[in-house]
JSON list of C-alpha atoms in Angstrom, two decimals:
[
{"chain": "A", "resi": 1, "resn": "UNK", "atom": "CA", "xyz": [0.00, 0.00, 0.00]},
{"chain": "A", "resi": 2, "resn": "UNK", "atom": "CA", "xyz": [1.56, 3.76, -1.01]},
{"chain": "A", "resi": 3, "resn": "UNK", "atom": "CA", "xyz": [1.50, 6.48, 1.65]},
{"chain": "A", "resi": 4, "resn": "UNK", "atom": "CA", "xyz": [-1.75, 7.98, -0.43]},
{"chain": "A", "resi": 5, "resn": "UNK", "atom": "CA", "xyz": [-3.35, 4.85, -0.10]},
{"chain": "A", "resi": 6, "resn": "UNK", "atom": "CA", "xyz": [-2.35, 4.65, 3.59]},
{"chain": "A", "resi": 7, "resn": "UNK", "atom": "CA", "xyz": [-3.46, 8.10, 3.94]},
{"chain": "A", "resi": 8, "resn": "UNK", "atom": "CA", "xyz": [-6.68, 7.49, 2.07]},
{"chain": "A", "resi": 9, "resn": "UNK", "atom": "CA", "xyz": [-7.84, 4.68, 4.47]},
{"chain": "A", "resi": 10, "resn": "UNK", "atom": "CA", "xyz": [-6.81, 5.79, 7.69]},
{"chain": "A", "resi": 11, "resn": "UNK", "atom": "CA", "xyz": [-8.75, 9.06, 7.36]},
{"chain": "A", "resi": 12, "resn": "UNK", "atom": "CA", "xyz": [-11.68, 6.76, 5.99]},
{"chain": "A", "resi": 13, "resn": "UNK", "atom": "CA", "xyz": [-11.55, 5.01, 9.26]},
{"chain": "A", "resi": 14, "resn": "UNK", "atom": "CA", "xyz": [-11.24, 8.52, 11.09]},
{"chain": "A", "resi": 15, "resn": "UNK", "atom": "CA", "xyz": [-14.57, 9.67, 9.37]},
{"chain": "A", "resi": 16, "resn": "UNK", "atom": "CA", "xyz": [-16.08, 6.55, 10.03]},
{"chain": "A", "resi": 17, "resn": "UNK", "atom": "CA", "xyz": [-15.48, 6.41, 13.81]},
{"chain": "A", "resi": 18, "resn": "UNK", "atom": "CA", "xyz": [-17.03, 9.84, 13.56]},
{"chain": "A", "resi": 19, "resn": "UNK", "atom": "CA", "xyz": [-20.13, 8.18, 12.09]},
{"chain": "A", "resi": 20, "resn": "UNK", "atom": "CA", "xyz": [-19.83, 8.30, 8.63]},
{"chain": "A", "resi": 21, "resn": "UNK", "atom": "CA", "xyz": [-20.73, 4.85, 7.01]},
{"chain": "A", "resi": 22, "resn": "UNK", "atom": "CA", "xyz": [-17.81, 2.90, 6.11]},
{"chain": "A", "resi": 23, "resn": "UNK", "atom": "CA", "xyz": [-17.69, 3.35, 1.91]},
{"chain": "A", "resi": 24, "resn": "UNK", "atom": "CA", "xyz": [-18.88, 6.51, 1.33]},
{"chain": "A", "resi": 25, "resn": "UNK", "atom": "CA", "xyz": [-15.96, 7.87, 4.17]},
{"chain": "A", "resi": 26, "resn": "UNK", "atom": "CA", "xyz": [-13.76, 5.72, 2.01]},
{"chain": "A", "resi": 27, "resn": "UNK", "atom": "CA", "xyz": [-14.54, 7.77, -1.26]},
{"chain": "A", "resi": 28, "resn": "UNK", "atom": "CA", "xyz": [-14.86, 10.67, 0.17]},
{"chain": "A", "resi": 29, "resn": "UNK", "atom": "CA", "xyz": [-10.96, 10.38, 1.06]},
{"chain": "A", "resi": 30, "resn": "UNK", "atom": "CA", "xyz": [-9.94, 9.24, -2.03]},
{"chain": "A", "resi": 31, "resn": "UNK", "atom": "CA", "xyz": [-11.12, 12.57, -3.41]},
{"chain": "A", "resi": 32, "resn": "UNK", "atom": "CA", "xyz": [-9.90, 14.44, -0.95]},
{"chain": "A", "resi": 33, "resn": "UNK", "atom": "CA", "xyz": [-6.53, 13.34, -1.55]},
{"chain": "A", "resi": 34, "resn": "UNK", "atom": "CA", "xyz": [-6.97, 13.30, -5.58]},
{"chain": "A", "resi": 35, "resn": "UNK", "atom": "CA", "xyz": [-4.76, 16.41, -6.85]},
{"chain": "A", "resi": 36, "resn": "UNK", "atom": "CA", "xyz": [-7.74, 17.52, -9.02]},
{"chain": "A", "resi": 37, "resn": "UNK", "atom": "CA", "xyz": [-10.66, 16.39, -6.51]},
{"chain": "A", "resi": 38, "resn": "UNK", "atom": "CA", "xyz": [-12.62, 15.16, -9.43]},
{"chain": "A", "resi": 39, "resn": "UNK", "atom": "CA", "xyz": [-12.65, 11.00, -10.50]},
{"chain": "A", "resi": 40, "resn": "UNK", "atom": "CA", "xyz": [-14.96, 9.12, -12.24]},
{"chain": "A", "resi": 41, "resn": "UNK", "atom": "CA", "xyz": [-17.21, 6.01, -10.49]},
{"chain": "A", "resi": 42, "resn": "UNK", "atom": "CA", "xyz": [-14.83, 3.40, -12.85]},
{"chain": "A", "resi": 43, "resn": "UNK", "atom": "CA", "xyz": [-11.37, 5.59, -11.44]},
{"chain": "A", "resi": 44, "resn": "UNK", "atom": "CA", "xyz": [-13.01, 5.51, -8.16]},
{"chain": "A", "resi": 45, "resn": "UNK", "atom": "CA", "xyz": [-13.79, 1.60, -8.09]},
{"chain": "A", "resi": 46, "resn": "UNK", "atom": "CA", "xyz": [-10.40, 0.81, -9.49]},
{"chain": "A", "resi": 47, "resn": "UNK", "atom": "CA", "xyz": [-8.58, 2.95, -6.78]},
{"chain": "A", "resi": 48, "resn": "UNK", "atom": "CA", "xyz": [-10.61, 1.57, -4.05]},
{"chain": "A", "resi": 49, "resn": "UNK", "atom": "CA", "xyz": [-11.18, -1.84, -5.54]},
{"chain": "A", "resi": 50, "resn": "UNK", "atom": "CA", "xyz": [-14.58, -1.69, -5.09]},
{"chain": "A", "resi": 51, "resn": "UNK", "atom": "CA", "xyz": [-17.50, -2.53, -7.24]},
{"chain": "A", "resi": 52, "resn": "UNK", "atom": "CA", "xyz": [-19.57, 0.16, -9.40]},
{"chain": "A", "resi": 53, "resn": "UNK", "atom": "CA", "xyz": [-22.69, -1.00, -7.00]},
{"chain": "A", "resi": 54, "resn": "UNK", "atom": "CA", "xyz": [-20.53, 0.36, -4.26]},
{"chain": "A", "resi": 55, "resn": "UNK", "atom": "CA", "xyz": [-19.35, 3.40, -5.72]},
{"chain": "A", "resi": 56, "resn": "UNK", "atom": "CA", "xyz": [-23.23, 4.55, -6.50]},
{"chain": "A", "resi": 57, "resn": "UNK", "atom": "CA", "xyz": [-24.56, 3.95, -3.09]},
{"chain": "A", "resi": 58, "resn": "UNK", "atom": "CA", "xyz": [-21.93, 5.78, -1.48]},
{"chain": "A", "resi": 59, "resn": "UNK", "atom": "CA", "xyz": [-21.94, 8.26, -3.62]},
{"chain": "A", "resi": 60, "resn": "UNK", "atom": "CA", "xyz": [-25.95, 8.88, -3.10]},
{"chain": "A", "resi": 61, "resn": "UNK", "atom": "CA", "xyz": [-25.21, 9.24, 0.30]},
{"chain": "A", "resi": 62, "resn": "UNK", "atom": "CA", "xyz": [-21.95, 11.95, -0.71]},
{"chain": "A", "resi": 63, "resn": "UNK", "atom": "CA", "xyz": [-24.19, 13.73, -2.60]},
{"chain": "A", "resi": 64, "resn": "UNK", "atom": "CA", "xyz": [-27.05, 13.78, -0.17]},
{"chain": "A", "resi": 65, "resn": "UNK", "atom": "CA", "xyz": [-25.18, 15.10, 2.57]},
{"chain": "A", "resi": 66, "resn": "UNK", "atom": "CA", "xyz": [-23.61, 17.97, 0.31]},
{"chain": "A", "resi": 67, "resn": "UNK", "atom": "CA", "xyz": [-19.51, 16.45, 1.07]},
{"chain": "A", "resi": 68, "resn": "UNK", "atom": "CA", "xyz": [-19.29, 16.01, -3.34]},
{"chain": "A", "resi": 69, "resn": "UNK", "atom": "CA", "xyz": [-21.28, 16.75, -6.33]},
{"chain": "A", "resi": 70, "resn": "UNK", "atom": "CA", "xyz": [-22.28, 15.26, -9.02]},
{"chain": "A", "resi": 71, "resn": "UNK", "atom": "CA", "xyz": [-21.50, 16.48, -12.63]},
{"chain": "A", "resi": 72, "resn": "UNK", "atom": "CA", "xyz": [-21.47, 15.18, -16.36]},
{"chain": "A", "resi": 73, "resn": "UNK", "atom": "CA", "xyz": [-17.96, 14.81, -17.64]},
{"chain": "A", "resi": 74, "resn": "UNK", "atom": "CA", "xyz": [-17.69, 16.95, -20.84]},
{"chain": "A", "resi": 75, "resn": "UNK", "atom": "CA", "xyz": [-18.21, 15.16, -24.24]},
{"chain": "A", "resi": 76, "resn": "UNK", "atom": "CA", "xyz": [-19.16, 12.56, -22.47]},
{"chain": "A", "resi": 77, "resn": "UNK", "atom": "CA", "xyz": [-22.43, 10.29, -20.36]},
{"chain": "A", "resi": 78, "resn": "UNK", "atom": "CA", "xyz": [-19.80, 9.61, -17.69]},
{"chain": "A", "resi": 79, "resn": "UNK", "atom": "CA", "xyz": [-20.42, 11.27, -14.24]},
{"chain": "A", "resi": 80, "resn": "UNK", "atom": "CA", "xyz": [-17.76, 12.61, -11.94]},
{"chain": "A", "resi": 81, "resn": "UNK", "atom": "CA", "xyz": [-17.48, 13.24, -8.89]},
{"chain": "A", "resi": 82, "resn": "UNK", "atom": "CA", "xyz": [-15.98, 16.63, -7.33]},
{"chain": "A", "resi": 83, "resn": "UNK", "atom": "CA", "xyz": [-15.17, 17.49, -3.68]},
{"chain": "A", "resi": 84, "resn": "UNK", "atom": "CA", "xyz": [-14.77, 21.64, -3.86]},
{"chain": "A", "resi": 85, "resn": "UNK", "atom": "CA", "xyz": [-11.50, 22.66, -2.02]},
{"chain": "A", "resi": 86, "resn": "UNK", "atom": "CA", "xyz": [-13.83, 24.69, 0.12]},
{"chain": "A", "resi": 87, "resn": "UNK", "atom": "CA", "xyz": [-16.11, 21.41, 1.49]},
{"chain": "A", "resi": 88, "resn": "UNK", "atom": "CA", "xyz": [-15.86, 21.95, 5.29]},
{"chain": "A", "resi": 89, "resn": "UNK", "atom": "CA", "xyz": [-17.33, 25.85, 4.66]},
{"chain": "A", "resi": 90, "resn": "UNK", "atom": "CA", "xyz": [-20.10, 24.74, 2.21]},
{"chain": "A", "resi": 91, "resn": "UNK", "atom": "CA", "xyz": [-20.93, 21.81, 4.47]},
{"chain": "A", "resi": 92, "resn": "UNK", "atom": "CA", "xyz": [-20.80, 23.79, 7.45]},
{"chain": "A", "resi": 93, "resn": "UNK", "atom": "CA", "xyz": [-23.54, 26.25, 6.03]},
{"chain": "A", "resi": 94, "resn": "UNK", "atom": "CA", "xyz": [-26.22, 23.72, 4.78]},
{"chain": "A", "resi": 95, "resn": "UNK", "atom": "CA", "xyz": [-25.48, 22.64, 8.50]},
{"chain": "A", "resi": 96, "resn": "UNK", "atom": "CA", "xyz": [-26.69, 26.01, 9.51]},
{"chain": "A", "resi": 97, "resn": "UNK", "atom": "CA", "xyz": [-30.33, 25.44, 7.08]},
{"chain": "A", "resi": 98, "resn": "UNK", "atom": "CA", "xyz": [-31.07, 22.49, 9.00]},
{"chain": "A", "resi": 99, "resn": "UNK", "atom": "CA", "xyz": [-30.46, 23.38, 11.95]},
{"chain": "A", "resi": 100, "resn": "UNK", "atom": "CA", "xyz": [-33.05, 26.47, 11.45]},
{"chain": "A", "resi": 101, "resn": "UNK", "atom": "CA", "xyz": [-35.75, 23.59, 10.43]},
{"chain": "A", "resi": 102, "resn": "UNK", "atom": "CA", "xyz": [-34.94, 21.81, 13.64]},
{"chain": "A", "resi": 103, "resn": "UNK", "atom": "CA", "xyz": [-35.79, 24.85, 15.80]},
{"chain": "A", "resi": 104, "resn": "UNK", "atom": "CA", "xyz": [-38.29, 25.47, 14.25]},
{"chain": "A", "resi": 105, "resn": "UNK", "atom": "CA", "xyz": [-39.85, 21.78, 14.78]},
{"chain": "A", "resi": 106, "resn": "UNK", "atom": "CA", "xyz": [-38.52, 21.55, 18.42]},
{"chain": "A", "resi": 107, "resn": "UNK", "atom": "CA", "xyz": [-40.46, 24.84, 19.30]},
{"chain": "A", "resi": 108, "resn": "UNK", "atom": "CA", "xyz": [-43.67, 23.57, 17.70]},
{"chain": "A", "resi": 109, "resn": "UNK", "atom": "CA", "xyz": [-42.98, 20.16, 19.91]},
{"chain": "A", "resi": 110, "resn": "UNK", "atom": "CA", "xyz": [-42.58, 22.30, 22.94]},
{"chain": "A", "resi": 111, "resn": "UNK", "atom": "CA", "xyz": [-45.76, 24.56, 21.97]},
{"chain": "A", "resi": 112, "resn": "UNK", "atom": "CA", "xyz": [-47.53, 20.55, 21.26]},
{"chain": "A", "resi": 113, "resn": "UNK", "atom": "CA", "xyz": [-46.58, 19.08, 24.65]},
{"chain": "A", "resi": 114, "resn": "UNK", "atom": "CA", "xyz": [-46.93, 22.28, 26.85]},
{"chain": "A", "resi": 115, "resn": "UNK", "atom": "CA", "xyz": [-43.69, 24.10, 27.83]},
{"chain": "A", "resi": 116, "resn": "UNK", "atom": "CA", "xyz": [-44.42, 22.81, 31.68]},
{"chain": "A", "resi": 117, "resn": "UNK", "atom": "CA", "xyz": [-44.21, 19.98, 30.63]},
{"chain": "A", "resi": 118, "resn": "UNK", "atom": "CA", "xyz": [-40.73, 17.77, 31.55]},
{"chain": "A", "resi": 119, "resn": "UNK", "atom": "CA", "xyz": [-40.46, 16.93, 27.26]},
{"chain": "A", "resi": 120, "resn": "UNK", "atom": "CA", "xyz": [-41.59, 20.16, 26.44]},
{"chain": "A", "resi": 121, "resn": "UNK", "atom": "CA", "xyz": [-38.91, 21.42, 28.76]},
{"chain": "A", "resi": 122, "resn": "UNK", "atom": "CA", "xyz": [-36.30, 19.23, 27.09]},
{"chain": "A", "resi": 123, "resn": "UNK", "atom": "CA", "xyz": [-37.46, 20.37, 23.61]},
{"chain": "A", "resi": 124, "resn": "UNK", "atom": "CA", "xyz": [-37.54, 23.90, 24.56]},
{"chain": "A", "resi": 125, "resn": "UNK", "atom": "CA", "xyz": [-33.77, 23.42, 25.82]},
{"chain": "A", "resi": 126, "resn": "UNK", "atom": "CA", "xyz": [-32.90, 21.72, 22.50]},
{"chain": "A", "resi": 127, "resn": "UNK", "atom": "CA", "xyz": [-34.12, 24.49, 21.04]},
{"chain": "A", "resi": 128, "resn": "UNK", "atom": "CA", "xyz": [-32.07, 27.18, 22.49]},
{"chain": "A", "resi": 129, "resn": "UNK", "atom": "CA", "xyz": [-28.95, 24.98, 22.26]},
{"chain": "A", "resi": 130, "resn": "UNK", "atom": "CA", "xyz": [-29.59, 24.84, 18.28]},
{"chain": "A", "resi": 131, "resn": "UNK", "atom": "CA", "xyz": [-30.44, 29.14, 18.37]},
{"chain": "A", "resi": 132, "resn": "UNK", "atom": "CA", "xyz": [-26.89, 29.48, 19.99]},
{"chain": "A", "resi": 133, "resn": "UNK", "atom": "CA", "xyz": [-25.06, 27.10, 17.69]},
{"chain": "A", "resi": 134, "resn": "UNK", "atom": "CA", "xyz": [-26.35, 29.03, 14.41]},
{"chain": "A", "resi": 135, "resn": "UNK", "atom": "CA", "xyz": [-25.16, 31.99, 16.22]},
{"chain": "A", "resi": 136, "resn": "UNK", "atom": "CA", "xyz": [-21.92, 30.73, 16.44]},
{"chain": "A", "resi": 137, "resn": "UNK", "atom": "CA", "xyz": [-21.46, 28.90, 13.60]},
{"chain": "A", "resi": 138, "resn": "UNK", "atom": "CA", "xyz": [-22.59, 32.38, 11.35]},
{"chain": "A", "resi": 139, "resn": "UNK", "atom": "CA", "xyz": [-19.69, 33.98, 13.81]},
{"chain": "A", "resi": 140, "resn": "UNK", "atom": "CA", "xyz": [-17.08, 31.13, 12.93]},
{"chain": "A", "resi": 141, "resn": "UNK", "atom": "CA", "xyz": [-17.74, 30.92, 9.38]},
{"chain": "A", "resi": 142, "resn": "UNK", "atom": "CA", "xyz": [-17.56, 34.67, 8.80]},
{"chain": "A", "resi": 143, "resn": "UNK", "atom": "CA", "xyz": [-14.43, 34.79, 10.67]},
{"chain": "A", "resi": 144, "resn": "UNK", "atom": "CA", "xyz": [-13.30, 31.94, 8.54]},
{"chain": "A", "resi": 145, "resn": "UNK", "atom": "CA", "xyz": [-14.35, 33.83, 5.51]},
{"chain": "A", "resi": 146, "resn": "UNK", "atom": "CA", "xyz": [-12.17, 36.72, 6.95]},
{"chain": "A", "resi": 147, "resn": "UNK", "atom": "CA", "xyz": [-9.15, 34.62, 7.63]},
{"chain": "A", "resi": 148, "resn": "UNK", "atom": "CA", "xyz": [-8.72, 33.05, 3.89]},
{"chain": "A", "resi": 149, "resn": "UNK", "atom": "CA", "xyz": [-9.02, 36.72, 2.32]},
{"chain": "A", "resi": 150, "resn": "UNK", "atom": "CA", "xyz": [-12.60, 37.67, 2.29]},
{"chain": "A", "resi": 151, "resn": "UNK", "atom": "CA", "xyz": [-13.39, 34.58, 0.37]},
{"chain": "A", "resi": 152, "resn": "UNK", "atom": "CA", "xyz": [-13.28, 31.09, 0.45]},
{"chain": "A", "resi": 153, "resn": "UNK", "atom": "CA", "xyz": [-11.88, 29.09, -2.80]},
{"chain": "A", "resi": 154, "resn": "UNK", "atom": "CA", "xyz": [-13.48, 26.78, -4.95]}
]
C-alpha cells in the first residue's frame, strides 16, 4: 500500500469512527486526496477496488449530505465526482439550514406538549442549544471567511 493509499484509508476510518458509514468515508478520502478532486465512479472503483454497485450507493449518500457533487464529464455520459476545495465551509452552512428547520420543529414540539411539561422542557432546551449554535457557527464561518481573504476558494 503507497503512503496515499495509507493516507486514504486511515482518514476513511477517522470519518467513520465519527459516524460516517464505512464506503462513502472511504470515497470521500480518495477525493480528498486526488490532486484535481474530481474521479470518475470506474477511477473511483479501481482505486478503491470496489465494485460500481458500491461506488453509487456511497456516492448517493456523498451527494445527499452535500460532502461532493455530481457532474457530467464533458463530451461525455460519464459522471464525476468533485469534492470543492472549500467542502468543510459549504458543508458547514447547509449545517446552519437544517439546523433552522430543527428549531423550528422543536419549538412547535414544545408549543404541542406544553412548555411545563418535563419533554416540552427538554425540547424547549434543544431548542435554544440549536439558536446558539447558528449563532456561532454564522460567527465562525464569517471569521473563517475573513481569515482566507474575504473569500473562500473553490
Amino acid at each position: 500500500m503507497d503512503a496515499v493509499s495509507g493516507f486514504v484509508e486511515r482518514f476513511a476510518a477517522e470519518l467513520a469512527a465519527a459516524g460516517v458509514p464505512r464506503m462513502p468515508a472511504r470515497i470521500f478520502s480518495c477525493l480528498m486526496a486526488e490532486e484535481t478532486g474530481v474521479l470518475t465512479s470506474a477511477e473511483l472503483s479501481e482505486r478503491l477496488k470496489i465494485s460500481p454497485a458500491a461506488v453509487s450507493g456511497a456516492m448517493r449518500y456523498l451527494t445527499q449530505v452535500g460532502l461532493v457533487s455530481k457532474e457530467r464529464e464533458p463530451g461525455s455520459r460519464r459522471d464525476r465526482f468533485r469534492v470543492l476545495n472549500d467542502v468543510w465551509f459549504e458543508s458547514l452552512t447547509r449545517r446552519d439550514e437544517v439546523l433552522v428547520r430543527w428549531v423550528r420543529v422543536l419549538k412547535e414540539g414544545e408549543a404541542t406538549l406544553g412548555a411545563e411539561s418535563v419533554a416540552g422542557g427538554r425540547l424547549a432546551e434543544s431548542a435554544e442549544f440549536f439558536e446558539f449554535m447558528i449563532t456561532e457557527l454564522e460567527g465562525m464561518l464569517d471569521r473563517w471567511k475573513a481569515r482566507r481573504g474575504g473569500g473562500v476558494s473553490a
